[in-house]
Coordinates of C-alpha atoms and ligand atoms in Angstrom, one line a residue:
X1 CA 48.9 73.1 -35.0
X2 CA 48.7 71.3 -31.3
X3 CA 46.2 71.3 -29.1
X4 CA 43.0 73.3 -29.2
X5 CA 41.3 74.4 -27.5
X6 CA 44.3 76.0 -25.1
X7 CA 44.1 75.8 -21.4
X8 CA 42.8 79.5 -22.0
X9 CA 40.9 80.0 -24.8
X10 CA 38.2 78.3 -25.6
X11 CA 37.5 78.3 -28.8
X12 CA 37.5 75.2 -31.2
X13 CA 37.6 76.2 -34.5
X14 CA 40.8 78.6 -35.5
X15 CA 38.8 80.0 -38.2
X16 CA 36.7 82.2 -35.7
X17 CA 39.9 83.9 -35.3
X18 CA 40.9 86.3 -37.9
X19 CA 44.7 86.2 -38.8
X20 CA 44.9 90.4 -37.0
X21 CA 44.4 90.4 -33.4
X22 CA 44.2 93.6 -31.7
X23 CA 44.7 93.6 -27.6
X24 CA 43.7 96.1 -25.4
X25 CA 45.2 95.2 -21.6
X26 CA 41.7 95.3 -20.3
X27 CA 38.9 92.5 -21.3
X28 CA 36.5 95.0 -21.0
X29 CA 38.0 97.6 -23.6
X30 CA 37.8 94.6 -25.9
X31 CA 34.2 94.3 -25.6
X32 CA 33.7 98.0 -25.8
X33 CA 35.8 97.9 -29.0
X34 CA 33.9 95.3 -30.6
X35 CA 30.5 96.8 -29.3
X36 CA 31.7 100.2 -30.7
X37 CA 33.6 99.3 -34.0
X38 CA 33.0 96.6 -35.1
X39 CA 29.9 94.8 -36.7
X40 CA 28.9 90.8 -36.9
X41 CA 30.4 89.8 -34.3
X42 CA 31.4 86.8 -32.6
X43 CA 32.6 86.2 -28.7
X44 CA 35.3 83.6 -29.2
X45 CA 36.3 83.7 -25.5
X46 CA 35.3 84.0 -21.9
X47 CA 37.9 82.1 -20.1
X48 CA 38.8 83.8 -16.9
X49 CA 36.7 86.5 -18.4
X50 CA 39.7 87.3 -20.7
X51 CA 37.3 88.2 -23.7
X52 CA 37.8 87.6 -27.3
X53 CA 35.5 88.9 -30.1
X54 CA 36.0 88.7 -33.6
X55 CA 33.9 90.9 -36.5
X56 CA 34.5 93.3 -39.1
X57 CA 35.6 96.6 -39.9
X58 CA 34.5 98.4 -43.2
X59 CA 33.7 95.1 -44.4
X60 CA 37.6 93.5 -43.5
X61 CA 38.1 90.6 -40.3
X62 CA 39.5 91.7 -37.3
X63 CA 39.6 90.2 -34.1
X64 CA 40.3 91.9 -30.9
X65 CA 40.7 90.4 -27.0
X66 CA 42.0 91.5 -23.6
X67 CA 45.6 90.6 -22.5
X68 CA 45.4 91.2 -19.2
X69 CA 48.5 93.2 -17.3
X70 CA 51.8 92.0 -17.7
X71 CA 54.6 90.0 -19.6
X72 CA 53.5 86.6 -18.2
X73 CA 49.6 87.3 -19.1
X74 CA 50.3 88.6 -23.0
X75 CA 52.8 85.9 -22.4
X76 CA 50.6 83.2 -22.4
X77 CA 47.6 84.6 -24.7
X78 CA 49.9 85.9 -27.8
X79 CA 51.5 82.4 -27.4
X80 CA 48.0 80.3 -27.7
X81 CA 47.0 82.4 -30.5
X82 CA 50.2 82.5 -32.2
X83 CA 51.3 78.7 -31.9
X84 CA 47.8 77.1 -31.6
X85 CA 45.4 79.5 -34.0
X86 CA 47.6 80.6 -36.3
X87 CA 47.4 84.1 -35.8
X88 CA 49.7 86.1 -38.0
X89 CA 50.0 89.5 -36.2
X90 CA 49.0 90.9 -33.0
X91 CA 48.9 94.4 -32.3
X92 CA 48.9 95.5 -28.7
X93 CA 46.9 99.0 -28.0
X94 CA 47.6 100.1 -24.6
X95 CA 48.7 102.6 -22.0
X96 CA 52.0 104.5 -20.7
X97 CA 53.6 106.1 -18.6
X98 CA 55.8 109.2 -20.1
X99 CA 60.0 109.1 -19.1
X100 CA 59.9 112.4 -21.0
X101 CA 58.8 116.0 -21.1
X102 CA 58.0 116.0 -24.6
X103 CA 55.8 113.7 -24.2
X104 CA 52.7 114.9 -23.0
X105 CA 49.1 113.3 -21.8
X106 CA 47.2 111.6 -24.4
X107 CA 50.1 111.6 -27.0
X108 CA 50.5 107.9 -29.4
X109 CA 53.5 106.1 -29.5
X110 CA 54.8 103.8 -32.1
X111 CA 57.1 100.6 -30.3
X112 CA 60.1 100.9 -32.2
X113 CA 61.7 98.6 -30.5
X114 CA 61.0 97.2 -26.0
X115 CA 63.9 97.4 -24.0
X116 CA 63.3 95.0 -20.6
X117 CA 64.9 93.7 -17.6
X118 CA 62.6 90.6 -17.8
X119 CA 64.4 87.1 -18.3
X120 CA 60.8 86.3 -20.2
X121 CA 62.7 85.7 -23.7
X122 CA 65.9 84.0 -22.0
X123 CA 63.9 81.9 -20.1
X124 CA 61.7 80.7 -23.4
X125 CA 64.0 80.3 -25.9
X126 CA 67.5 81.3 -24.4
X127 CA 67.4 84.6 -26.2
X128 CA 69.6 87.0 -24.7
X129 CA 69.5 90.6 -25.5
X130 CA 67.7 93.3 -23.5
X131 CA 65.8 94.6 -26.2
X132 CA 63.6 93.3 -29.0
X133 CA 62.1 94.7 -31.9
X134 CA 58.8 95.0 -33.2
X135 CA 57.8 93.7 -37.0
X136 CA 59.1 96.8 -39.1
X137 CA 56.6 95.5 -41.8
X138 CA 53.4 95.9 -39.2
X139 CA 54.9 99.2 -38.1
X140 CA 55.4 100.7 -41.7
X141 CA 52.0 100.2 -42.2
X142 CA 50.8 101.6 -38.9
X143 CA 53.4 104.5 -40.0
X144 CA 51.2 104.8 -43.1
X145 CA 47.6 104.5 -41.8
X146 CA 48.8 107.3 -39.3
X147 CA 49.7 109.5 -41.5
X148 CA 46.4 109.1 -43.8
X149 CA 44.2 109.9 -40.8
X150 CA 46.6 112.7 -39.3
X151 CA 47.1 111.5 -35.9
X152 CA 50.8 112.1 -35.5
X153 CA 52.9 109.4 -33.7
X154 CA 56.3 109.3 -31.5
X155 CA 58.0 106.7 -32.5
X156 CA 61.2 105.1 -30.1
X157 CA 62.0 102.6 -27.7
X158 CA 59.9 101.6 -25.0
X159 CA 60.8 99.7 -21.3
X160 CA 58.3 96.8 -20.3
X161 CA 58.8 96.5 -16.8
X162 CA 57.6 93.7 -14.5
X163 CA 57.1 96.2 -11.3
X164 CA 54.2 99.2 -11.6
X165 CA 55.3 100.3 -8.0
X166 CA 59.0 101.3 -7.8
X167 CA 60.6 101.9 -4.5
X168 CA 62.8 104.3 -6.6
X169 CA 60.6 106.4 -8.8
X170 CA 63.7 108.2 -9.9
X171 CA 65.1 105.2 -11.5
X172 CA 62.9 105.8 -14.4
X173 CA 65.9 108.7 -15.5
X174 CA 68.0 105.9 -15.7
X175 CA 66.1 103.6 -18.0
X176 CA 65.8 106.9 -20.0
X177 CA 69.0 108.3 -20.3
X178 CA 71.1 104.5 -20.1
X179 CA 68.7 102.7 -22.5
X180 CA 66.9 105.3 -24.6
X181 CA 63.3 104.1 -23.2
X182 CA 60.3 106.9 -24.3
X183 CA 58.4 105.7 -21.8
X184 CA 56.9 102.8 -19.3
X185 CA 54.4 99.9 -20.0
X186 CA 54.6 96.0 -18.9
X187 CA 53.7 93.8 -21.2
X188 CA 55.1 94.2 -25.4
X189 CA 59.0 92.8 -24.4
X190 CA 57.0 89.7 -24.1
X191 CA 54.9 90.1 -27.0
X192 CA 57.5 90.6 -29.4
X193 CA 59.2 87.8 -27.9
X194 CA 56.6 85.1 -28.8
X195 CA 56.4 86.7 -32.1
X196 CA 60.2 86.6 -33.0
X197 CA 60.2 83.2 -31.3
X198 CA 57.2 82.1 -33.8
X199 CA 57.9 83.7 -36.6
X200 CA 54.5 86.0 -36.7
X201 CA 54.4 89.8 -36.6
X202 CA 53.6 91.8 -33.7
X203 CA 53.8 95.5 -32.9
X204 CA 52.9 98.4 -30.4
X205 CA 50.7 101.4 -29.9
X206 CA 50.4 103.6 -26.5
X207 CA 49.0 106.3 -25.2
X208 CA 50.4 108.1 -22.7
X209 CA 48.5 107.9 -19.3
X210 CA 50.7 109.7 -17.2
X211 CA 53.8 111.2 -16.5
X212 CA 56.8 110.0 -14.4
X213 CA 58.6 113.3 -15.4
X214 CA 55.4 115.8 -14.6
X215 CA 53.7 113.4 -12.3
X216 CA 49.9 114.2 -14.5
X217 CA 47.9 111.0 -14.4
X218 CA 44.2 111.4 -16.7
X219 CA 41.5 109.8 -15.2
X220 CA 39.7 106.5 -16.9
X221 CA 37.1 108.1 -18.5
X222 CA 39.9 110.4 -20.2
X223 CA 41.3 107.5 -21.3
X224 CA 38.6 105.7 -22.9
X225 CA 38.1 108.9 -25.1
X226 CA 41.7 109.7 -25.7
X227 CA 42.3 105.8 -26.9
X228 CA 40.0 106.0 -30.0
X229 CA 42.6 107.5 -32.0
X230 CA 44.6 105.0 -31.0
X231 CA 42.2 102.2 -32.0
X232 CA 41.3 104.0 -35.6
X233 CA 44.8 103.6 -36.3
X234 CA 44.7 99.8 -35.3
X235 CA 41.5 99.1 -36.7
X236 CA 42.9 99.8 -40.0
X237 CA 44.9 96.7 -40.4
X238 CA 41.7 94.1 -40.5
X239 CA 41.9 92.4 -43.8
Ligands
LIG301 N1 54.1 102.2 -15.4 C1 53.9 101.0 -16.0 N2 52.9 100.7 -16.8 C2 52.1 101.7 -17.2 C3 52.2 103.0 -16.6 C4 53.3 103.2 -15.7 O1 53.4 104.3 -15.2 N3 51.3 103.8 -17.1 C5 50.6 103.0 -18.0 N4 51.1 101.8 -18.0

């Protein structure tokens, strides 16, 4: 244990932090999740209005907080609560964008494994493969609670990418075909980097958003709806 509080989270005692974090991209999702789901709960964080709640699910912990948008933002959040609050496993719920036609709007998707151009996991601990799994452990029982409540999954590689607005949007074909990816998000290459780098668990779920293949995009309401299967998968894992 170091320092905490962190430079972004501000809370003191590590024990208001349950050892499953969930994280939603948006801060706001997590305070709809907590409003929605869970019950006795307590705000760990507003720093930079990156919220953190913690509460309980049928009775088991669970804490869930916002990690904003990309590899250097989950970067620095999965870190702190990895290293400094002894968070076991983190889950990422968040959104995609589809590099396939079977994949259509609204469908979940299991992180097998993020494949990234980012220099995130060199740069940290000299690491130096484009690809890094997720905890098989995490995602067997994600597997699992999937199946239990019948919400099918995809599972496969995933690209994190550091740039949302390609000059090429045809590149994505590449990334496909060359490297396997399922489809586009920006932030779990890092994640699982902190967690192989720690030694904790992490994994990821996605929804898809839109599509770079059909060019569908759903609109944020959509999305809000569409993302509670998602989360009653997640959910599942508080202890
Ligand atoms: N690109 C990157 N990240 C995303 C996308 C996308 O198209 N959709 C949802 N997250």
């Amino acid at each position: 244990m170091s320092t905490i509080p962190t430079p972004h989270i501000e809370e003191k005692d590590p024990s208001n932090i349950a050892s499953t974090v969930l994280m939603p991209g948006d801060p706001l999702r997590a305070k709809t999740i907590a409003e929605k789901f869970l019950k006795d709960v307590v705000q760990f964080n507003t720093v930079r209005n990156m919220f953190g709640y913690t509460g309980t699910y049928k009775g088991r912990r669970i804490s869930v907080m916002g990690s904003g948008m990309g590899m250097p933002s989950i970067g620095i959040y999965s870190y702190e609560l990895f290293k400094f609050y002894g968070v076991d496993r983190i889950v990422r719920i968040g959104s995609c964008g589809a590099y396939t036609s079977e994949l259509k709007l609204y469908d979940v998707i299991l992180a097998d494994d993020a494949y990234s151009e980012s220099t995130f996991a060199k740069v940290q601990s000299g690491y130096d493969k484009d690809s890094i799994e997720a905890s098989s452990t995490l995602n067997e029982k994600i597997v699992s609670i999937a199946k239990q409540l019948d919400i099918p999954l995809t599972q496969g590689r995933i690209h994190s990418s550091d740039v949302f607005y390609r000059n090429n949007h045809e590149e994505y074909k590449e990334l496909r075909d060359q490297h396997g990816c399922l489809a586009v998000e920006m932030e779990s290459f890092a994640l699982f980097a902190n967690a192989k780098n720690l030694g904790k668990e992490a994994a990821c779920l996605l929804t898809v958003s839109d599509s770079l293949v059909s060019g569908e995009l759903t609109t944020s309401k959509e999305r809000q709806n569409a993302f509670t299967k998602m989360m009653e998968i997640a959910l599942e894992l508080a202890e």
